[in-house]
PDB file of C-alpha atoms and ligand atoms in Angstrom:
ATOM      1  CA  MET A   1     151.216  11.453 139.550  1.00 48.00           C
ATOM      2  CA  THR A   2     150.600  10.183 142.906  1.00 47.00           C
ATOM      3  CA  SER A   3     149.623  12.139 145.872  1.00 45.00           C
ATOM      4  CA  GLU A   4     149.950  11.937 149.625  1.00 58.00           C
ATOM      5  CA  VAL A   5     146.326  12.940 150.244  1.00 67.00           C
ATOM      6  CA  THR A   6     144.385  10.010 151.411  1.00 85.00           C
ATOM      7  CA  ARG A   7     141.129   9.888 149.212  1.00 96.00           C
ATOM      8  CA  ARG A   8     138.110   7.828 150.552  1.00 96.00           C
ATOM      9  CA  SER A   9     137.374   5.358 147.916  1.00 98.00           C
ATOM     10  CA  LEU A  10     133.936   4.946 146.473  1.00 98.00           C
ATOM     11  CA  VAL A  11     132.232   1.980 145.034  1.00 98.00           C
ATOM     12  CA  ALA A  12     128.989   2.915 143.226  1.00 98.00           C
ATOM     13  CA  GLY A  13     126.372   0.544 141.739  1.00 98.00           C
ATOM     14  CA  ASN A  14     124.666   1.706 138.611  1.00 98.00           C
ATOM     15  CA  TRP A  15     121.538  -0.386 138.329  1.00 98.00           C
ATOM     16  CA  LYS A  16     120.670   1.177 134.982  1.00 98.00           C
ATOM     17  CA  MET A  17     117.080   0.394 133.699  1.00 98.00           C
ATOM     18  CA  HIS A  18     116.752  -2.745 136.048  1.00 98.00           C
ATOM     19  CA  THR A  19     114.599  -3.778 139.013  1.00 98.00           C
ATOM     20  CA  THR A  20     110.995  -2.964 139.776  1.00 98.00           C
ATOM     21  CA  ILE A  21     110.465  -1.534 143.243  1.00 98.00           C
ATOM     22  CA  GLY A  22     110.045  -4.972 144.977  1.00 98.00           C
ATOM     23  CA  GLU A  23     113.253  -6.131 143.383  1.00 98.00           C
ATOM     24  CA  ALA A  24     115.120  -2.932 144.274  1.00 98.00           C
ATOM     25  CA  LEU A  25     114.092  -3.197 147.893  1.00 98.00           C
ATOM     26  CA  GLU A  26     115.104  -6.924 147.975  1.00 98.00           C
ATOM     27  CA  LEU A  27     118.748  -5.940 146.541  1.00 98.00           C
ATOM     28  CA  ALA A  28     118.916  -2.887 148.738  1.00 98.00           C
ATOM     29  CA  THR A  29     118.115  -4.964 151.817  1.00 98.00           C
ATOM     30  CA  ALA A  30     120.824  -7.561 151.011  1.00 98.00           C
ATOM     31  CA  LEU A  31     123.290  -4.829 150.580  1.00 98.00           C
ATOM     32  CA  ARG A  32     122.461  -2.972 153.684  1.00 97.00           C
ATOM     33  CA  GLN A  33     122.989  -6.095 155.572  1.00 96.00           C
ATOM     34  CA  GLY A  34     126.411  -6.658 154.019  1.00 96.00           C
ATOM     35  CA  VAL A  35     127.964  -3.291 154.180  1.00 96.00           C
ATOM     36  CA  SER A  36     129.339  -1.854 157.376  1.00 93.00           C
ATOM     37  CA  PRO A  37     130.517   1.734 157.870  1.00 93.00           C
ATOM     38  CA  SER A  38     134.147   2.152 156.705  1.00 92.00           C
ATOM     39  CA  GLU A  39     136.560   5.052 156.926  1.00 90.00           C
ATOM     40  CA  GLN A  40     138.263   3.833 153.713  1.00 93.00           C
ATOM     41  CA  VAL A  41     135.436   2.817 151.535  1.00 97.00           C
ATOM     42  CA  GLU A  42     132.140   4.503 150.964  1.00 97.00           C
ATOM     43  CA  VAL A  43     129.375   2.567 149.158  1.00 98.00           C
ATOM     44  CA  ALA A  44     126.583   3.969 146.954  1.00 98.00           C
ATOM     45  CA  ILE A  45     123.821   2.586 145.021  1.00 98.00           C
ATOM     46  CA  CYS A  46     121.968   4.093 142.166  1.00 99.00           C
ATOM     47  CA  PRO A  47     118.618   2.554 141.485  1.00 98.00           C
ATOM     48  CA  PRO A  48     116.084   3.668 138.806  1.00 98.00           C
ATOM     49  CA  PHE A  49     114.185   6.746 139.650  1.00 98.00           C
ATOM     50  CA  THR A  50     111.087   4.738 140.239  1.00 98.00           C
ATOM     51  CA  ALA A  51     112.620   2.990 143.133  1.00 98.00           C
ATOM     52  CA  LEU A  52     114.692   5.782 144.757  1.00 98.00           C
ATOM     53  CA  ALA A  53     112.020   6.914 147.319  1.00 98.00           C
ATOM     54  CA  ASP A  54     111.446   3.351 148.607  1.00 98.00           C
ATOM     55  CA  VAL A  55     115.085   2.372 148.430  1.00 98.00           C
ATOM     56  CA  GLY A  56     115.961   5.651 150.128  1.00 98.00           C
ATOM     57  CA  ARG A  57     113.749   4.738 153.179  1.00 98.00           C
ATOM     58  CA  ALA A  58     115.210   1.203 153.241  1.00 97.00           C
ATOM     59  CA  VAL A  59     118.689   2.366 153.492  1.00 97.00           C
ATOM     60  CA  ARG A  60     118.289   5.414 155.786  1.00 96.00           C
ATOM     61  CA  GLY A  61     120.607   5.318 158.627  1.00 95.00           C
ATOM     62  CA  SER A  62     122.882   2.522 157.098  1.00 97.00           C
ATOM     63  CA  ALA A  63     126.269   2.815 155.572  1.00 97.00           C
ATOM     64  CA  LEU A  64     124.805   2.856 152.062  1.00 98.00           C
ATOM     65  CA  GLN A  65     124.438   6.108 150.255  1.00 98.00           C
ATOM     66  CA  LEU A  66     121.693   6.696 147.730  1.00 98.00           C
ATOM     67  CA  GLY A  67     122.408   8.044 144.225  1.00 98.00           C
ATOM     68  CA  ALA A  68     120.392   8.710 141.095  1.00 98.00           C
ATOM     69  CA  GLN A  69     121.448   7.945 137.517  1.00 98.00           C
ATOM     70  CA  ASP A  70     120.782  11.296 135.954  1.00 98.00           C
ATOM     71  CA  VAL A  71     119.355  14.618 136.818  1.00 98.00           C
ATOM     72  CA  PHE A  72     117.968  17.691 134.820  1.00 98.00           C
ATOM     73  CA  TRP A  73     119.688  21.136 135.048  1.00 97.00           C
ATOM     74  CA  GLU A  74     116.571  23.157 136.174  1.00 97.00           C
ATOM     75  CA  THR A  75     115.074  23.136 139.469  1.00 95.00           C
ATOM     76  CA  GLU A  76     111.437  23.117 138.491  1.00 96.00           C
ATOM     77  CA  GLY A  77     109.190  24.048 135.488  1.00 98.00           C
ATOM     78  CA  ALA A  78     107.495  22.851 132.352  1.00 98.00           C
ATOM     79  CA  PHE A  79     110.036  20.229 131.543  1.00 98.00           C
ATOM     80  CA  THR A  80     107.922  17.057 130.903  1.00 98.00           C
ATOM     81  CA  GLY A  81     109.396  13.830 131.969  1.00 98.00           C
ATOM     82  CA  GLU A  82     112.611  15.265 133.586  1.00 98.00           C
ATOM     83  CA  ILE A  83     113.758  14.865 137.164  1.00 98.00           C
ATOM     84  CA  SER A  84     114.983  17.944 139.103  1.00 98.00           C
ATOM     85  CA  PRO A  85     117.877  18.121 141.716  1.00 98.00           C
ATOM     86  CA  ARG A  86     115.336  19.143 144.392  1.00 98.00           C
ATOM     87  CA  MET A  87     113.298  15.915 143.880  1.00 98.00           C
ATOM     88  CA  LEU A  88     116.295  13.813 144.154  1.00 98.00           C
ATOM     89  CA  VAL A  89     117.449  15.539 147.448  1.00 98.00           C
ATOM     90  CA  ASP A  90     113.947  15.006 148.593  1.00 98.00           C
ATOM     91  CA  VAL A  91     114.224  11.219 148.384  1.00 97.00           C
ATOM     92  CA  GLY A  92     117.428  11.108 150.087  1.00 97.00           C
ATOM     93  CA  CYS A  93     120.009  11.258 147.278  1.00 98.00           C
ATOM     94  CA  ARG A  94     123.541  12.174 147.941  1.00 98.00           C
ATOM     95  CA  TYR A  95     125.160  11.334 144.649  1.00 98.00           C
ATOM     96  CA  VAL A  96     123.942  11.555 141.035  1.00 98.00           C
ATOM     97  CA  ILE A  97     125.676   9.933 137.992  1.00 98.00           C
ATOM     98  CA  VAL A  98     126.018  12.617 135.312  1.00 98.00           C
ATOM     99  CA  GLY A  99     127.031  12.129 131.656  1.00 98.00           C
ATOM    100  CA  HIS A 100     127.011   8.317 131.498  1.00 98.00           C
ATOM    101  CA  SER A 101     128.141   7.278 128.013  1.00 97.00           C
ATOM    102  CA  GLU A 102     124.790   5.655 127.563  1.00 97.00           C
ATOM    103  CA  ARG A 103     123.190   9.118 127.993  1.00 98.00           C
ATOM    104  CA  ARG A 104     125.744  10.686 125.775  1.00 97.00           C
ATOM    105  CA  ARG A 105     125.163   8.106 123.104  1.00 96.00           C
ATOM    106  CA  HIS A 106     121.394   7.400 123.097  1.00 97.00           C
ATOM    107  CA  PHE A 107     120.134  10.736 124.375  1.00 97.00           C
ATOM    108  CA  GLY A 108     122.475  13.062 122.777  1.00 97.00           C
ATOM    109  CA  GLU A 109     124.097  14.533 125.946  1.00 98.00           C
ATOM    110  CA  THR A 110     126.955  16.831 124.885  1.00 98.00           C
ATOM    111  CA  ASP A 111     129.969  18.066 127.011  1.00 98.00           C
ATOM    112  CA  GLU A 112     128.014  21.229 127.610  1.00 98.00           C
ATOM    113  CA  ILE A 113     124.976  19.452 128.866  1.00 98.00           C
ATOM    114  CA  VAL A 114     127.052  17.433 131.126  1.00 98.00           C
ATOM    115  CA  ALA A 115     128.829  20.367 132.546  1.00 98.00           C
ATOM    116  CA  ARG A 116     125.413  22.046 133.142  1.00 98.00           C
ATOM    117  CA  LYS A 117     124.165  19.179 134.977  1.00 98.00           C
ATOM    118  CA  VAL A 118     127.229  18.922 137.182  1.00 98.00           C
ATOM    119  CA  ARG A 119     126.927  22.483 138.181  1.00 98.00           C
ATOM    120  CA  THR A 120     123.278  21.972 138.994  1.00 98.00           C
ATOM    121  CA  ALA A 121     123.957  19.049 141.024  1.00 98.00           C
ATOM    122  CA  PHE A 122     126.483  21.077 143.077  1.00 98.00           C
ATOM    123  CA  ALA A 123     124.061  23.958 143.493  1.00 98.00           C
ATOM    124  CA  HIS A 124     121.698  21.461 145.241  1.00 98.00           C
ATOM    125  CA  GLN A 125     124.367  19.834 147.522  1.00 97.00           C
ATOM    126  CA  LEU A 126     124.299  16.703 145.276  1.00 98.00           C
ATOM    127  CA  ILE A 127     127.641  15.113 144.496  1.00 98.00           C
ATOM    128  CA  PRO A 128     128.141  14.371 140.760  1.00 98.00           C
ATOM    129  CA  ILE A 129     129.773  11.176 139.618  1.00 98.00           C
ATOM    130  CA  ALA A 130     130.814  12.551 136.221  1.00 98.00           C
ATOM    131  CA  CYS A 131     131.551  10.073 133.554  1.00 98.00           C
ATOM    132  CA  VAL A 132     134.110  10.300 130.844  1.00 98.00           C
ATOM    133  CA  GLY A 133     135.625   7.752 128.477  1.00 98.00           C
ATOM    134  CA  GLU A 134     136.596   7.218 124.935  1.00 97.00           C
ATOM    135  CA  HIS A 135     135.194   5.124 122.052  1.00 96.00           C
ATOM    136  CA  LEU A 136     137.055   2.026 120.710  1.00 94.00           C
ATOM    137  CA  HIS A 137     137.899   3.823 117.546  1.00 94.00           C
ATOM    138  CA  GLU A 138     139.288   6.853 119.380  1.00 96.00           C
ATOM    139  CA  ARG A 139     141.533   4.490 121.521  1.00 95.00           C
ATOM    140  CA  ASP A 140     142.710   2.795 118.389  1.00 93.00           C
ATOM    141  CA  ALA A 141     143.627   6.167 116.892  1.00 96.00           C
ATOM    142  CA  GLY A 142     145.654   7.036 119.947  1.00 96.00           C
ATOM    143  CA  GLU A 143     143.163   9.829 120.918  1.00 97.00           C
ATOM    144  CA  THR A 144     142.233   8.560 124.412  1.00 97.00           C
ATOM    145  CA  ASP A 145     143.918  11.323 126.299  1.00 97.00           C
ATOM    146  CA  ARG A 146     142.700  14.174 124.012  1.00 98.00           C
ATOM    147  CA  VAL A 147     139.072  12.993 124.361  1.00 98.00           C
ATOM    148  CA  VAL A 148     139.112  12.423 127.933  1.00 98.00           C
ATOM    149  CA  SER A 149     140.730  15.607 128.688  1.00 98.00           C
ATOM    150  CA  ARG A 150     138.252  17.567 126.699  1.00 98.00           C
ATOM    151  CA  GLN A 151     135.358  15.974 128.470  1.00 98.00           C
ATOM    152  CA  VAL A 152     137.079  16.646 131.841  1.00 98.00           C
ATOM    153  CA  SER A 153     137.977  20.241 131.046  1.00 98.00           C
ATOM    154  CA  ALA A 154     134.305  20.896 130.127  1.00 98.00           C
ATOM    155  CA  ILE A 155     133.074  19.361 133.492  1.00 98.00           C
ATOM    156  CA  ILE A 156     135.419  21.511 135.735  1.00 98.00           C
ATOM    157  CA  ALA A 157     135.362  24.751 133.544  1.00 96.00           C
ATOM    158  CA  GLU A 158     132.980  26.619 135.721  1.00 90.00           C
ATOM    159  CA  LEU A 159     133.323  24.881 138.940  1.00 98.00           C
ATOM    160  CA  ARG A 160     134.474  26.506 142.165  1.00 98.00           C
ATOM    161  CA  ALA A 161     137.479  24.997 144.088  1.00 98.00           C
ATOM    162  CA  GLU A 162     135.229  23.767 146.898  1.00 98.00           C
ATOM    163  CA  GLU A 163     133.104  21.979 144.377  1.00 98.00           C
ATOM    164  CA  VAL A 164     136.214  20.393 142.638  1.00 98.00           C
ATOM    165  CA  ARG A 165     137.383  19.083 146.005  1.00 97.00           C
ATOM    166  CA  GLN A 166     134.159  17.059 146.253  1.00 98.00           C
ATOM    167  CA  LEU A 167     133.808  16.048 142.665  1.00 98.00           C
ATOM    168  CA  VAL A 168     133.846  12.408 141.642  1.00 98.00           C
ATOM    169  CA  ILE A 169     134.820  11.478 138.182  1.00 98.00           C
ATOM    170  CA  ALA A 170     134.401   8.019 136.652  1.00 98.00           C
ATOM    171  CA  TYR A 171     136.629   7.050 133.853  1.00 98.00           C
ATOM    172  CA  GLU A 172     134.738   4.462 131.832  1.00 97.00           C
ATOM    173  CA  PRO A 173     136.223   3.488 128.440  1.00 97.00           C
ATOM    174  CA  ILE A 174     133.123   2.849 126.363  1.00 96.00           C
ATOM    175  CA  TRP A 175     134.404  -0.312 124.770  1.00 93.00           C
ATOM    176  CA  ALA A 176     134.725  -1.829 128.293  1.00 94.00           C
ATOM    177  CA  ILE A 177     131.141  -1.069 129.357  1.00 92.00           C
ATOM    178  CA  GLY A 178     128.837  -4.171 129.516  1.00 89.00           C
ATOM    179  CA  THR A 179     131.298  -6.001 127.274  1.00 91.00           C
ATOM    180  CA  GLY A 180     133.026  -8.149 129.684  1.00 89.00           C
ATOM    181  CA  ARG A 181     136.298  -6.708 128.348  1.00 87.00           C
ATOM    182  CA  ALA A 182     137.713  -4.658 131.186  1.00 84.00           C
ATOM    183  CA  ALA A 183     140.568  -2.289 130.566  1.00 88.00           C
ATOM    184  CA  ARG A 184     144.002  -3.166 131.850  1.00 94.00           C
ATOM    185  CA  GLY A 185     144.680  -1.747 135.371  1.00 96.00           C
ATOM    186  CA  GLU A 186     147.810  -0.036 134.403  1.00 97.00           C
ATOM    187  CA  ASP A 187     146.166   1.599 131.423  1.00 96.00           C
ATOM    188  CA  ALA A 188     143.361   2.730 133.389  1.00 97.00           C
ATOM    189  CA  ASN A 189     145.772   4.240 136.120  1.00 98.00           C
ATOM    190  CA  ARG A 190     147.715   5.995 133.465  1.00 98.00           C
ATOM    191  CA  VAL A 191     144.431   7.678 131.935  1.00 98.00           C
ATOM    192  CA  ILE A 192     143.243   8.472 135.393  1.00 98.00           C
ATOM    193  CA  GLY A 193     146.521  10.032 136.309  1.00 98.00           C
ATOM    194  CA  GLY A 194     146.252  12.144 133.173  1.00 98.00           C
ATOM    195  CA  ILE A 195     142.673  13.151 134.258  1.00 98.00           C
ATOM    196  CA  ARG A 196     144.199  14.429 137.464  1.00 98.00           C
ATOM    197  CA  GLY A 197     146.779  16.251 135.667  1.00 98.00           C
ATOM    198  CA  VAL A 198     143.938  18.052 133.712  1.00 98.00           C
ATOM    199  CA  VAL A 199     142.356  19.216 137.077  1.00 98.00           C
ATOM    200  CA  LEU A 200     145.753  20.167 138.353  1.00 97.00           C
ATOM    201  CA  GLY A 201     146.276  23.074 135.921  1.00 96.00           C
ATOM    202  CA  PRO A 202     143.211  25.217 137.030  1.00 97.00           C
ATOM    203  CA  PHE A 203     142.929  23.658 140.495  1.00 98.00           C
ATOM    204  CA  PRO A 204     146.376  22.872 141.752  1.00 97.00           C
ATOM    205  CA  ALA A 205     145.306  22.631 145.446  1.00 97.00           C
ATOM    206  CA  GLU A 206     142.205  20.535 144.740  1.00 97.00           C
ATOM    207  CA  ALA A 207     143.410  17.949 142.188  1.00 98.00           C
ATOM    208  CA  SER A 208     144.624  15.557 144.619  1.00 97.00           C
ATOM    209  CA  GLN A 209     141.346  15.402 146.444  1.00 97.00           C
ATOM    210  CA  VAL A 210     139.173  14.578 143.550  1.00 98.00           C
ATOM    211  CA  ARG A 211     138.024  10.908 143.657  1.00 98.00           C
ATOM    212  CA  ILE A 212     138.504   9.107 140.123  1.00 98.00           C
ATOM    213  CA  LEU A 213     136.923   5.769 139.730  1.00 98.00           C
ATOM    214  CA  TYR A 214     137.390   3.163 137.034  1.00 97.00           C
ATOM    215  CA  GLY A 215     134.216   1.624 135.501  1.00 97.00           C
ATOM    216  CA  GLY A 216     133.676  -1.006 132.783  1.00 96.00           C
ATOM    217  CA  SER A 217     133.060  -4.621 133.297  1.00 94.00           C
ATOM    218  CA  VAL A 218     134.205  -4.545 136.927  1.00 97.00           C
ATOM    219  CA  THR A 219     133.708  -7.893 138.533  1.00 97.00           C
ATOM    220  CA  PRO A 220     134.892  -9.596 141.729  1.00 97.00           C
ATOM    221  CA  GLN A 221     137.569 -11.063 139.567  1.00 96.00           C
ATOM    222  CA  SER A 222     138.734  -7.886 137.906  1.00 95.00           C
ATOM    223  CA  ILE A 223     138.482  -5.386 140.695  1.00 97.00           C
ATOM    224  CA  GLY A 224     141.848  -6.199 142.256  1.00 96.00           C
ATOM    225  CA  GLU A 225     143.589  -5.093 138.911  1.00 94.00           C
ATOM    226  CA  PHE A 226     142.153  -1.665 139.549  1.00 97.00           C
ATOM    227  CA  SER A 227     141.730  -1.119 143.202  1.00 96.00           C
ATOM    228  CA  GLN A 228     145.527  -1.803 143.706  1.00 95.00           C
ATOM    229  CA  GLN A 229     146.459   1.149 141.312  1.00 96.00           C
ATOM    230  CA  PRO A 230     147.502   4.317 143.149  1.00 96.00           C
ATOM    231  CA  GLU A 231     145.460   6.791 141.053  1.00 97.00           C
ATOM    232  CA  ILE A 232     142.116   4.770 141.080  1.00 97.00           C
ATOM    233  CA  ASP A 233     139.889   5.576 144.050  1.00 98.00           C
ATOM    234  CA  GLY A 234     137.346   2.832 143.564  1.00 98.00           C
ATOM    235  CA  ALA A 235     134.694   1.750 140.881  1.00 98.00           C
ATOM    236  CA  LEU A 236     131.459   2.487 139.103  1.00 98.00           C
ATOM    237  CA  VAL A 237     129.875  -1.043 138.728  1.00 98.00           C
ATOM    238  CA  GLY A 238     126.989  -1.794 136.357  1.00 98.00           C
ATOM    239  CA  GLY A 239     126.040  -5.407 135.690  1.00 97.00           C
ATOM    240  CA  ALA A 240     127.942  -6.896 138.815  1.00 98.00           C
ATOM    241  CA  SER A 241     125.891  -4.373 140.994  1.00 98.00           C
ATOM    242  CA  LEU A 242     122.762  -6.196 140.426  1.00 98.00           C
ATOM    243  CA  ASP A 243     123.968  -9.324 142.143  1.00 98.00           C
ATOM    244  CA  HIS A 244     124.416  -8.521 145.786  1.00 98.00           C
ATOM    245  CA  ALA A 245     126.930 -11.233 146.421  1.00 98.00           C
ATOM    246  CA  LYS A 246     129.145  -9.913 143.533  1.00 98.00           C
ATOM    247  CA  PHE A 247     128.713  -6.320 144.628  1.00 98.00           C
ATOM    248  CA  LEU A 248     129.602  -6.984 148.105  1.00 98.00           C
ATOM    249  CA  ALA A 249     132.704  -9.044 147.074  1.00 98.00           C
ATOM    250  CA  ILE A 250     133.848  -6.096 145.033  1.00 98.00           C
ATOM    251  CA  VAL A 251     133.462  -3.717 148.042  1.00 98.00           C
ATOM    252  CA  ARG A 252     135.470  -6.213 150.144  1.00 97.00           C
ATOM    253  CA  GLU A 253     138.201  -6.229 147.602  1.00 97.00           C
ATOM    254  CA  VAL A 254     138.389  -2.401 147.289  1.00 97.00           C
ATOM    255  CA  ALA A 255     138.580  -2.278 151.333  1.00 96.00           C
ATOM    256  CA  LYS A 256     141.381  -4.950 151.343  1.00 94.00           C
ATOM    257  CA  SER A 257     143.496  -2.988 148.983  1.00 92.00           C
ATOM    258  CA  ARG A 258     142.961   0.111 151.149  1.00 86.00           C
ATOM    259  CA  ALA A 259     143.845  -1.734 154.474  1.00 82.00           C
TER     260      ALA A 259
HETATM  261  P1  PGA B 301     129.326  -2.568 133.495  1.00 87.62           P
HETATM  262  O1  PGA B 301     128.739  -1.021 133.525  1.00 87.62           O
HETATM  263  O2  PGA B 301     130.039  -2.733 134.827  1.00 87.62           O
HETATM  264  O3  PGA B 301     128.157  -3.398 133.309  1.00 87.62           O
HETATM  265  O4  PGA B 301     130.388  -2.666 132.331  1.00 87.62           O
HETATM  266  C1  PGA B 301     129.456  -0.012 133.976  1.00 87.62           C
HETATM  267  C2  PGA B 301     128.770   1.298 133.915  1.00 87.62           C
HETATM  268  O5  PGA B 301     128.037   1.517 132.721  1.00 87.62           O
HETATM  269  O6  PGA B 301     128.780   2.183 134.699  1.00 87.62           O
END
């Protein structure tokens, strides 16, 4: 399913559990210098929590948006170790990654938890980048569409139309994350078209505005395969986002495909 709506692409860097504050500032400064404002492509970086405030200050007023890698679903209270949406807004975050497969796998996040976090993010004017994706055994069993559609349905179930319009979904096949084995562009495009179809049922007017990214072993070499696909609106980049030259090359490729 293609659409006539022009969606602004998004390239987001997920730094995961990497970088001290000093290293984060170095990387953010190099990226700030390399990214200029663009109508077609928005660029976000998601450093670890400890570096958010400093990186937030370092990129303020630049073309770089700040994002966090997770958020808790309550605003404040006795939740030792958790980070609330208010705290993220306070340090300048605009985006927050929610339901990354590493959180689902290592920290037991369920579809329900992910949906709750997405709703909380919106309640605080943060834009969630909600992650979905299938395991290799699910793919081999031909269950990709069923799994991804279940995950997406949970995410959008209780959202309002104006939230859906702003939602970012990242399709990240789990077998492609950090493995150097990216999906094929056409396959990812097909799954992402299916995701848009899931949104289309309850939100016929908004589905064409939802930005849907591909993630999983994106590199400067592989990005072209994805950015040229009509349904794919950018990328969520892990490993390659820690190298400023690689990340900037990915941003340039996405911009080129939108020119
Ligand atoms: P990768 O990670 O680019 O290192 O595969 C992507 C992600 O986990 O978001």
